[in-house]
Amino acid sequence: MASTAQDPSAPLLRGDKKEEDRDEETEFSPFFGIEKGLVLQEARIFNSPQIDARKCQQVITKLLYLLCQGETFSKKEASEVFFSVTKLFQNKDSNLRRMVYLVIKDVCPSADEVIIITSSLMKDMNSKTDLYRANAIRVLCSILDSQLLGQIERYLKQGIVDKSPVVSSAVLVSAVHLLEGNSEIVKRWTNEIQEAQHNVHSMVQFHAVALLHALRANDRLAVSKLVSDLIKSSVRSPLAQCLLVRYVAQVIAESTAAPTGETRPFYDFLESCLRHKAEMVIFEAARAICNMRNVTLRELLPAVTVLQLFLSSSKPVLRFAAVRNINKVAQTNPGAVVNCNLDMEALISDSNRSIATLAITTLLKTSTESSVERLLKQMTSFMSDIPDEFKIVVVEAIRTLCLKFPQKYRALMNFLSNVLREDGGFDFKKAIVDSVLILIREIPEAKEPGLAHLCEFIEDCEFTYLSTQILHLLGLEGPKTKEPAKYIRYIYNRIILENATVRAAAVSSLAKYGALVPELRPRISILLQRALHDNDDEVRDRATLYLRELGGLNGSTPSQSDYIDLNWTLPNKNLETCLRQYLENGATQPFDLAIVPAAAAEKPRAETGKSKGASALANGPAPAAVKQEAEVTNHAAQLQAMPQFAMYGDLFKTCAAQQLTEEETEYSVLCIKHIFDGHVVFQFDCTNTVPEQVLEDVNVIVDLAEAEEFEEETLIPLPRMAYGAVGQCWAAFSKPAGALTTGRFVNTMRSRVKEIDPSTGEEEEEGYEDDYQLEDVEVAAADYIKAEAVSNFRNAWEAADAESEMTDDYGLGVKDSLQDAVEAVTAILGLKPCEGSDAVPPNARSHTVLLSGLLPGNVQVLVRMMFGIDMSRNVAMKLVVRSDGPETSEAIHQIIQNA
C-alpha cells in the first residue's frame, strides 16, 4: 500500500532517479487507472459459489484504496458492497477475513443493515482465534450505536482483562474512540482499565494509561492525581512511560510557576527518567525538560548532558533527535548548550544532511566571536552538499550571527557572496539577497561591501525579481555612498543586456543618481537618451519622463523642486482613476498631479502576512508596521498644522479608516478617528463620484444623543467637493482626560448640491440643500488602546503594581480551536502579543497568551490570558490584568464583558 500516496492516474516513479533516467525505469502503480465502476463490477466475485480468496483480497484492496482516496459510494452502491462482503464470512481464509473486517468498518453500514452482520461478528468475538476476536471487537465498536453496545458491554469488559494482549489492546483502543459519543459506557469500565494498567504486556499497559488519561482529560485535578498514582505504581512499559512523561509535562505547564529557588512539581520524576534504560524514555524526558516554560539553567543542565551523549550515538535517529532539541534550546538559552559545541562540530560531516544542517545552525547560534572564521571554513564544503531548503536555514542562521557580532560582518558577507555565486534556486538566492539587504540596513559599515557584492551578482542573475530588487536598492543607497559613480556601470549594463522589466528598473535607478548627484547628471542624461530608442514602451516612457525631470531634453536646468520625487506617495489606483477621467474628458489642458487624491479611497485591508525584514530597502513600499507608523506621523503633522487642533497636545493613536457609505453610491465617505488624551477628532474623507454635480459647503453633522459624555467643540466644513477629488471635513469632541469614554455617533452629510450641464460644463448658480445619511461611528474602549510590545514581559509584569491586578473568568462558548479563540479575544482588546505567545501549538488543550499596550497618557497595560478547551470545544478563559491602577484594569475587563 506504499504507493497509495501518489496520484492513482500517474505512474509510480522512483525518487532516487534523475528526470532523464526516469523514462527508461518507470514503474507503474498497481492502482494506475483504477475506476470505481470497474471495481464495483469486480466485486460481484464475492457472490460466486466458489470463492477465490486471493482474488477477493485484491478486489477488497481496490475498494479500500478508493475509499482512502476520498471516493464516495452512493447508498445503493454501499449496500451492494456490504451485502456482498458479508457472504465472505463463509470462507475460512484468515487473511481474507482480516480484509473483510477492514472493508466493513470503512463502508459504514446503515443502522438497519448492521443487524445483518452483528451475529457473525458476535460469533467471531467468542471465537478461539485471538485474531478474529480482536478484529470483531474493533468492528463492532465502530458500527454499533449505544443501545446495541449495551448488549455486548459484558464481553468488552471481559476483553479488557483477557489474557491475550491482542484482545485487550483491541478493547482499550476501541474504548478511546467510544469516548466521543458513549463516554458513560466507558466510564463503567474503570476497574478493569486500572487492572489492565498493570498488565505485563507493554502495549496493553500503554493503551490502558492512554485511556485512563482520556477519561480524566477535562479535569485538571484528576489528571494531576492520575499522574501521581502512575508515578508511584512504577510503570514498566517504555511506551507507557513516554506517555506518562508527556502527561507530567502537561501538568507542569498548567501549574502555577514555582517561586524562585523551589523545585517544580514532578520535576524530580522527569530527572529520574533521564536515567531510564530505554532510550525513548530518556529522550522524552529530556525533551519535556527543555520545553518547560521559564526553564532555568540548573533545570536544563541534566537534560542537555543526556542529549550531548546522544550526539555521539551510532544511531542516526538519536543523533537527529538530540541535535534538534539542542537547536531549540539554543534559541532561548544558548549558554546552556555551549559545552556541546565540540560534539556538534563533529556532526558537520555527518552523512545525514538534516543532522549536519541542524548542527551548523546550532553552532551559529552558540558560537563565540573568536570562532566565527573557523566555523565558516568548515561550512564551505558543507554548503555544496545540501539541498536548497537546508541552505536557506543556514543562511538565516548566518544573518542572525552577523547581527549578533557586527564586527565580523566582512567575513560573513564574503561567505554569503561566495554562496550567492553557486548554483541554486530562486528561494535560496532570495534568502541570501534578503540577508545582505538586512545587514546593509542594520550595519552601516557593511553598506558599501554589500552593494559591491550585489552588483557582481546581478551581472549573472537569472531571476528578474531579484534583479529589480537590487536595482531599486542601488538607486536608494548608491547615491549616498562616497563613490556613487562606480555603480553606474553595473546599472547601465542591465539596460543593454536584460529583459524589459529589468531595463525599466535600471532606468529608474539611473535617474535617481542624476537627481541626487549633480556632478553625474550630464553623464546620466546621455545614458538615458540611449534608452529613448528601446523597443519596450515602458522603458521609453520612463526614460522620457526622467530626462524631462532632469532637464536633459531641452537643456534647461531644473530647480531642486523639479527633481525626481524619490518618495512617491500618491496611490497608484487614484492616479489611474484620475488619468482615465482626464482622457475621457478630452484632455484639452495639461494633466495636473494636484488633483490626484493623496489618501487611498479603498477599504483598508487587514494584514495577511508577516512583513519581510528586507522589504524596507528592496521592494519600494515599506513593511506594514513601517507604513502604519509613517501614516500616524503624517496625520500627527497634519493635525498639528491646523490651529483648531494644535492645542490638543500630542496625537496618541490613529484608528483604521471606516467606510461610512456603501460601494458604488454617489458619494464615498471614510472616517478616521484620531485619539488625544482629552479629545477625539473625526476626519471625514469625502469623494464625489457623480460627474454631473458639484457639492459646496460640505459638512458632517454629528448627533451626540448616544454619546452623552462627549461635547462638540469644532466642526470644519469642506468648501467645495468637485468630481473625483478627495476633501476633508473635521469634527472634534472633548471628553474627560484619560477616561476611556465610549459612544455612538449618528452622522449626516449636509451640503449644497449644484448640477452641471453636461453639454456646456457650466454649473447652476443656486443649487439646493441636501442631507445624505451616513453610517454610524462608534468609539469603543479598544480605540484608546495602542498595541505596543515589551521586550521582556516577565520583568515588566513583575515591575507592574501588583495591587492593580484584576482577575476574572469568562466562558467563550464553542470554538473550532484555541487559535480561533486567541485571535478573537486579541482582536477585541487591540493589544500586542508578546514573545510569540499568540501562536497556539497544534492540538493544545490549554494555552497562555501575553499581551501589552498603552493607554492615553502612555499608561502601560499588561494582560495574561489563560485559555482552555474541553472535548466539546467549549473554551474558557482566565484574564489577568496589571496596569497603573485598579480602575484601568477594570476598564480592560469591561471591554471583554461588553464584547
Coordinates of N, CA, C and O in Angstrom, one line a residue, residues 564-689:
I564 N 13.3 64.5 -9.5 CA 12.5 63.3 -9.4 C 12.1 63.0 -7.9 O 13.0 63.1 -7.0
D565 N 10.8 62.8 -7.7 CA 10.3 62.6 -6.3 C 10.7 61.1 -6.0 O 10.1 60.2 -6.5
L566 N 11.7 61.0 -5.0 CA 12.1 59.6 -4.6 C 11.1 59.0 -3.7 O 11.2 57.8 -3.4
N567 N 10.2 59.7 -3.1 CA 9.2 59.2 -2.2 C 7.8 59.4 -2.7 O 7.1 60.2 -2.3
W568 N 7.5 58.6 -3.8 CA 6.2 58.8 -4.4 C 5.1 58.4 -3.4 O 5.1 57.2 -3.0
T569 N 4.2 59.3 -3.1 CA 3.2 59.0 -2.1 C 1.8 58.8 -2.7 O 0.9 58.5 -1.9
L570 N 1.6 59.2 -3.9 CA 0.2 59.1 -4.5 C -0.2 57.7 -4.7 O 0.6 56.9 -5.4
P571 N -1.3 57.2 -4.3 CA -1.8 55.8 -4.5 C -1.9 55.6 -6.0 O -2.5 56.4 -6.8
N572 N -1.4 54.5 -6.5 CA -1.4 54.2 -7.9 C -2.9 54.1 -8.5 O -3.2 54.5 -9.6
K573 N -3.7 53.5 -7.6 CA -5.1 53.4 -8.1 C -5.8 54.7 -8.3 O -6.5 54.9 -9.2
N574 N -5.5 55.7 -7.4 CA -6.1 57.0 -7.5 C -5.5 57.7 -8.8 O -6.3 58.4 -9.5
L575 N -4.2 57.5 -9.0 CA -3.6 58.2 -10.2 C -4.3 57.6 -11.5 O -4.6 58.3 -12.4
E576 N -4.4 56.3 -11.5 CA -5.0 55.6 -12.7 C -6.5 56.1 -12.9 O -6.8 56.4 -14.0
T577 N -7.2 56.3 -11.8 CA -8.6 56.8 -12.0 C -8.6 58.2 -12.5 O -9.4 58.5 -13.4
C578 N -7.8 59.0 -12.0 CA -7.8 60.4 -12.5 C -7.3 60.5 -13.9 O -7.8 61.3 -14.7
L579 N -6.3 59.7 -14.3 CA -5.9 59.7 -15.7 C -7.0 59.2 -16.7 O -7.1 59.8 -17.8
R580 N -7.7 58.2 -16.3 CA -8.8 57.8 -17.1 C -9.8 58.8 -17.3 O -10.3 59.1 -18.4
Q581 N -10.2 59.5 -16.2 CA -11.2 60.6 -16.3 C -10.6 61.7 -17.2 O -11.4 62.4 -17.9
Y582 N -9.3 62.0 -17.1 CA -8.7 63.1 -17.8 C -8.8 62.8 -19.3 O -9.1 63.6 -20.1
L583 N -8.5 61.5 -19.7 CA -8.6 61.1 -21.1 C -10.1 61.1 -21.6 O -10.3 61.5 -22.8
E584 N -11.0 60.7 -20.7 CA -12.4 60.7 -21.2 C -13.0 62.1 -21.4 O -13.9 62.2 -22.2
N585 N -12.4 63.1 -20.7 CA -13.0 64.4 -20.8 C -12.3 65.2 -21.9 O -12.6 66.4 -22.0
G586 N -11.5 64.6 -22.7 CA -11.0 65.3 -23.9 C -9.5 65.7 -23.8 O -8.9 66.1 -24.8
A587 N -8.9 65.8 -22.6 CA -7.5 66.1 -22.4 C -7.2 67.4 -23.1 O -6.2 67.5 -23.9
T588 N -7.9 68.5 -22.8 CA -7.7 69.8 -23.5 C -6.6 70.6 -22.8 O -6.0 71.5 -23.4
Q589 N -6.4 70.3 -21.5 CA -5.4 71.0 -20.7 C -4.4 70.0 -20.2 O -4.7 68.8 -20.0
P590 N -3.2 70.5 -19.8 CA -2.2 69.6 -19.2 C -2.7 69.0 -17.9 O -3.4 69.6 -17.2
F591 N -2.3 67.7 -17.7 CA -2.7 67.0 -16.5 C -2.0 67.5 -15.3 O -0.8 67.8 -15.3
D592 N -2.8 67.8 -14.2 CA -2.2 68.3 -13.0 C -2.2 67.3 -11.9 O -3.3 66.8 -11.6
L593 N -1.1 66.9 -11.4 CA -1.0 65.9 -10.3 C -1.7 66.4 -9.1 O -2.0 65.6 -8.2
A594 N -1.9 67.7 -8.9 CA -2.6 68.2 -7.7 C -4.0 67.7 -7.5 O -4.5 67.6 -6.4
I595 N -4.6 67.2 -8.6 CA -6.0 66.8 -8.5 C -6.1 65.3 -8.0 O -7.1 64.8 -7.8
V596 N -4.9 64.6 -8.0 CA -4.9 63.2 -7.5 C -5.0 63.1 -6.0 O -4.2 63.7 -5.3
P597 N -6.1 62.4 -5.5 CA -6.2 62.3 -4.0 C -5.0 61.6 -3.4 O -4.5 60.6 -3.9
A598 N -4.6 62.2 -2.3 CA -3.4 61.6 -1.6 C -3.8 60.5 -0.7 O -2.9 59.7 -0.3
A599 N -5.1 60.4 -0.4 CA -5.5 59.3 0.5 C -6.1 58.2 -0.3 O -6.8 58.4 -1.3
A600 N -5.9 56.9 0.1 CA -6.5 55.8 -0.7 C -8.0 55.8 -0.4 O -8.4 55.9 0.7
A601 N -8.7 55.6 -1.5 CA -10.2 55.6 -1.4 C -10.7 54.2 -1.2 O -11.9 54.1 -1.1
E602 N -9.9 53.2 -1.2 CA -10.4 51.8 -1.0 C -10.5 51.5 0.5 O -9.8 52.1 1.3
K603 N -11.2 50.4 0.8 CA -11.3 50.0 2.1 C -10.0 49.5 2.6 O -9.3 48.8 1.9
P604 N -9.7 49.7 3.9 CA -8.4 49.2 4.4 C -8.5 47.7 4.6 O -9.6 47.2 5.0
R605 N -7.5 47.0 4.3 CA -7.5 45.5 4.5 C -6.6 45.2 5.6 O -5.5 45.8 5.8
A606 N -6.9 44.1 6.3 CA -6.1 43.6 7.4 C -4.9 43.0 6.8 O -4.9 42.4 5.7
E607 N -3.8 43.1 7.5 CA -2.5 42.5 7.0 C -2.7 41.0 7.1 O -3.2 40.4 8.0
T608 N -2.3 40.3 6.0 CA -2.4 38.8 5.9 C -1.1 38.1 6.0 O -1.1 36.9 6.1
G609 N 0.0 38.7 6.1 CA 1.2 38.0 6.2 C 2.2 38.9 6.9 O 2.1 40.1 7.1
K610 N 3.3 38.3 7.3 CA 4.4 39.0 8.0 C 5.3 39.8 7.0 O 5.6 39.3 6.0
S611 N 5.6 41.0 7.5 CA 6.5 41.8 6.6 C 7.9 41.2 6.6 O 8.4 40.8 7.6
K612 N 8.5 41.2 5.5 CA 9.9 40.7 5.4 C 10.8 41.8 5.8 O 10.7 43.0 5.6
G613 N 11.9 41.3 6.5 CA 12.9 42.3 7.0 C 13.5 43.1 6.0 O 13.9 44.3 6.2
A614 N 13.7 42.6 4.8 CA 14.5 43.3 3.8 C 13.6 44.2 2.9 O 14.1 45.0 2.1
S615 N 12.3 44.1 3.0 CA 11.5 44.8 2.0 C 11.5 46.3 2.2 O 11.2 47.0 1.3
A616 N 11.9 46.8 3.3 CA 12.0 48.2 3.5 C 13.0 48.9 2.6 O 12.9 50.0 2.1
L617 N 14.1 48.1 2.3 CA 15.1 48.6 1.4 C 14.9 48.2 -0.1 O 15.3 48.9 -1.0
A618 N 14.3 47.0 -0.2 CA 14.4 46.3 -1.5 C 13.2 46.4 -2.4 O 13.3 46.4 -3.6
N619 N 12.0 46.5 -1.7 CA 10.8 46.4 -2.5 C 10.0 47.7 -2.7 O 8.9 47.6 -3.1
G620 N 10.6 48.8 -2.4 CA 9.9 50.0 -2.6 C 9.0 50.3 -1.4 O 9.3 51.1 -0.6
P621 N 7.7 49.7 -1.4 CA 6.8 50.0 -0.3 C 7.4 49.5 1.0 O 8.0 48.4 1.0
A622 N 7.1 50.3 2.0 CA 7.6 49.9 3.4 C 6.8 48.7 3.9 O 5.7 48.5 3.5
P623 N 7.3 47.9 4.9 CA 6.5 46.9 5.5 C 5.3 47.5 6.2 O 5.3 48.7 6.4
A624 N 4.4 46.6 6.6 CA 3.1 47.1 7.1 C 3.3 48.0 8.4 O 2.7 49.0 8.5
A625 N 4.2 47.5 9.3 CA 4.4 48.3 10.5 C 5.0 49.6 10.2 O 4.6 50.6 10.8
V626 N 6.0 49.7 9.3 CA 6.7 50.9 9.0 C 5.7 51.9 8.3 O 5.6 53.1 8.5
K627 N 4.9 51.3 7.4 CA 3.9 52.1 6.7 C 2.9 52.7 7.6 O 2.5 53.9 7.5
Q628 N 2.4 51.9 8.6 CA 1.4 52.4 9.5 C 2.0 53.5 10.4 O 1.4 54.5 10.7
E629 N 3.3 53.3 10.8 CA 3.9 54.3 11.6 C 4.1 55.6 10.8 O 3.9 56.7 11.3
A630 N 4.4 55.5 9.5 CA 4.5 56.7 8.7 C 3.2 57.4 8.5 O 3.1 58.6 8.6
E631 N 2.1 56.6 8.4 CA 0.8 57.2 8.3 C 0.4 58.0 9.6 O -0.1 59.1 9.5
V632 N 0.7 57.4 10.7 CA 0.4 58.1 12.0 C 1.2 59.4 12.1 O 0.7 60.4 12.5
T633 N 2.5 59.3 11.7 CA 3.3 60.6 11.7 C 2.8 61.6 10.8 O 2.7 62.8 11.1
N634 N 2.3 61.2 9.6 CA 1.7 62.2 8.7 C 0.4 62.8 9.3 O 0.2 64.0 9.2
H635 N -0.4 62.0 9.9 CA -1.6 62.5 10.5 C -1.3 63.5 11.6 O -1.9 64.5 11.8
A636 N -0.3 63.1 12.4 CA 0.1 64.0 13.6 C 0.5 65.3 13.0 O 0.2 66.4 13.6
A637 N 1.4 65.3 12.0 CA 1.9 66.6 11.4 C 0.7 67.4 10.9 O 0.7 68.6 11.0
Q638 N -0.2 66.7 10.2 CA -1.4 67.4 9.6 C -2.2 68.1 10.7 O -2.7 69.2 10.5
L639 N -2.5 67.4 11.8 CA -3.3 67.9 12.8 C -2.6 69.0 13.6 O -3.3 70.0 14.0
Q640 N -1.3 68.9 13.8 CA -0.6 70.0 14.5 C -0.6 71.2 13.6 O -0.5 72.4 14.2
A641 N -0.6 71.1 12.3 CA -0.6 72.3 11.4 C -1.9 73.0 11.4 O -2.0 74.1 10.9
M642 N -3.0 72.4 11.9 CA -4.3 73.0 11.9 C -4.5 73.7 13.3 O -4.4 73.1 14.3
P643 N -4.7 75.1 13.3 CA -4.8 75.8 14.5 C -5.9 75.3 15.4 O -5.8 75.5 16.7
Q644 N -7.0 74.8 14.9 CA -8.1 74.3 15.7 C -7.7 73.2 16.6 O -8.3 73.0 17.6
F645 N -6.7 72.4 16.2 CA -6.3 71.2 16.9 C -4.9 71.3 17.6 O -4.5 70.3 18.2
A646 N -4.2 72.3 17.3 CA -2.8 72.4 17.8 C -2.7 72.4 19.3 O -1.7 71.9 19.8
M647 N -3.8 72.9 20.0 CA -3.7 72.9 21.5 C -4.1 71.6 22.1 O -4.1 71.4 23.3
Y648 N -4.4 70.6 21.3 CA -4.9 69.3 21.9 C -3.7 68.4 22.4 O -3.9 67.4 23.1
G649 N -2.5 68.8 22.1 CA -1.3 68.1 22.5 C -0.9 67.0 21.5 O -1.3 67.1 20.3
D650 N -0.1 66.1 22.0 CA 0.4 65.0 21.1 C -0.7 64.0 20.7 O -1.5 63.6 21.5
L651 N -0.7 63.6 19.4 CA -1.6 62.6 18.9 C -1.2 61.3 19.5 O -0.1 60.8 19.4
F652 N -2.2 60.6 20.2 CA -1.9 59.3 20.8 C -2.0 58.1 19.8 O -1.2 57.3 19.7
K653 N -3.1 58.1 19.1 CA -3.4 57.0 18.2 C -4.3 57.4 17.1 O -5.2 58.3 17.2
T654 N -4.1 56.8 15.9 CA -5.0 57.0 14.7 C -5.5 55.6 14.4 O -4.8 54.7 14.2
C655 N -6.9 55.5 14.4 CA -7.5 54.2 14.2 C -7.7 54.0 12.7 O -7.5 54.9 11.9
A656 N -7.9 52.7 12.4 CA -8.1 52.3 11.0 C -9.4 53.0 10.4 O -10.3 53.3 11.1
A657 N -9.3 53.3 9.1 CA -10.4 54.0 8.4 C -11.6 53.2 8.4 O -11.6 51.9 8.2
Q658 N -12.8 53.8 8.5 CA -14.1 53.1 8.5 C -14.9 53.7 7.3 O -15.1 54.9 7.2
Q659 N -15.5 52.8 6.5 CA -16.3 53.2 5.3 C -17.7 53.6 5.8 O -18.3 52.7 6.5
L660 N -18.2 54.8 5.6 CA -19.5 55.2 6.0 C -20.5 55.1 5.0 O -21.7 55.5 5.2
T661 N -20.2 54.8 3.7 CA -21.1 54.7 2.6 C -20.9 53.3 2.0 O -19.8 52.7 2.0
E662 N -21.9 52.9 1.3 CA -21.8 51.6 0.5 C -21.0 51.9 -0.8 O -21.0 53.0 -1.3
E663 N -20.5 50.8 -1.3 CA -19.7 51.0 -2.6 C -20.7 51.3 -3.7 O -21.9 50.9 -3.7
E664 N -20.1 52.0 -4.7 CA -20.9 52.4 -5.9 C -22.0 53.3 -5.7 O -23.0 53.3 -6.4
T665 N -22.0 54.1 -4.5 CA -23.0 55.1 -4.3 C -22.5 56.4 -4.9 O -21.3 56.5 -5.3
E666 N -23.3 57.5 -4.8 CA -22.9 58.7 -5.4 C -21.8 59.4 -4.6 O -21.0 60.2 -5.2
Y667 N -21.7 59.1 -3.4 CA -20.6 59.7 -2.6 C -19.9 58.6 -1.8 O -20.5 57.6 -1.4
S668 N -18.6 58.8 -1.6 CA -17.8 57.9 -0.8 C -17.2 58.7 0.4 O -16.6 59.7 0.2
V669 N -17.5 58.2 1.6 CA -17.1 58.9 2.8 C -16.4 57.9 3.7 O -16.9 56.8 4.1
L670 N -15.1 58.2 4.1 CA -14.3 57.4 5.0 C -14.1 58.2 6.3 O -13.9 59.4 6.3
C671 N -14.2 57.5 7.5 CA -14.0 58.2 8.7 C -12.7 57.7 9.4 O -12.6 56.4 9.5
I672 N -11.8 58.6 9.8 CA -10.6 58.2 10.5 C -10.7 58.8 11.9 O -10.8 60.1 12.0
K673 N -10.6 58.0 12.9 CA -10.6 58.5 14.3 C -9.2 58.8 14.8 O -8.4 57.9 14.8
H674 N -9.0 60.1 15.3 CA -7.7 60.4 15.9 C -8.0 60.6 17.4 O -8.8 61.4 17.8
I675 N -7.2 59.9 18.2 CA -7.4 59.9 19.7 C -6.3 60.8 20.3 O -5.1 60.6 20.2
F676 N -6.8 61.7 21.1 CA -5.9 62.5 22.0 C -6.3 62.2 23.5 O -7.2 61.5 23.7
D677 N -5.5 62.8 24.4 CA -5.7 62.5 25.8 C -7.1 63.0 26.2 O -7.8 62.3 26.9
G678 N -7.5 64.2 25.8 CA -8.8 64.7 26.2 C -9.7 65.0 25.1 O -10.8 65.7 25.3
H679 N -9.4 64.6 23.9 CA -10.2 64.9 22.7 C -10.3 63.7 21.7 O -9.3 62.9 21.7
V680 N -11.3 63.6 20.9 CA -11.4 62.7 19.8 C -11.7 63.5 18.6 O -12.7 64.3 18.6
V681 N -10.9 63.4 17.5 CA -11.2 64.1 16.3 C -11.5 63.1 15.2 O -10.9 62.1 15.0
F682 N -12.6 63.4 14.5 CA -13.1 62.6 13.3 C -12.6 63.3 12.0 O -12.9 64.5 11.8
Q683 N -11.9 62.6 11.2 CA -11.5 63.1 9.9 C -12.4 62.4 8.8 O -12.3 61.1 8.7
F684 N -13.2 63.1 8.1 CA -14.1 62.5 7.1 C -13.5 62.8 5.7 O -13.5 64.0 5.3
D685 N -13.0 61.8 5.0 CA -12.5 61.9 3.7 C -13.7 61.7 2.7 O -14.2 60.6 2.6
C686 N -14.1 62.7 2.0 CA -15.3 62.7 1.2 C -14.9 62.8 -0.3 O -14.0 63.5 -0.7
T687 N -15.5 61.9 -1.1 CA -15.3 61.9 -2.5 C -16.6 61.9 -3.3 O -17.5 61.2 -3.0
N688 N -16.7 62.8 -4.3 CA -17.8 62.9 -5.2 C -17.6 62.0 -6.4 O -16.6 62.3 -7.1
T689 N -18.5 61.1 -6.6 CA -18.4 60.2 -7.8 C -19.4 60.5 -8.9 O -19.5 59.7 -9.8

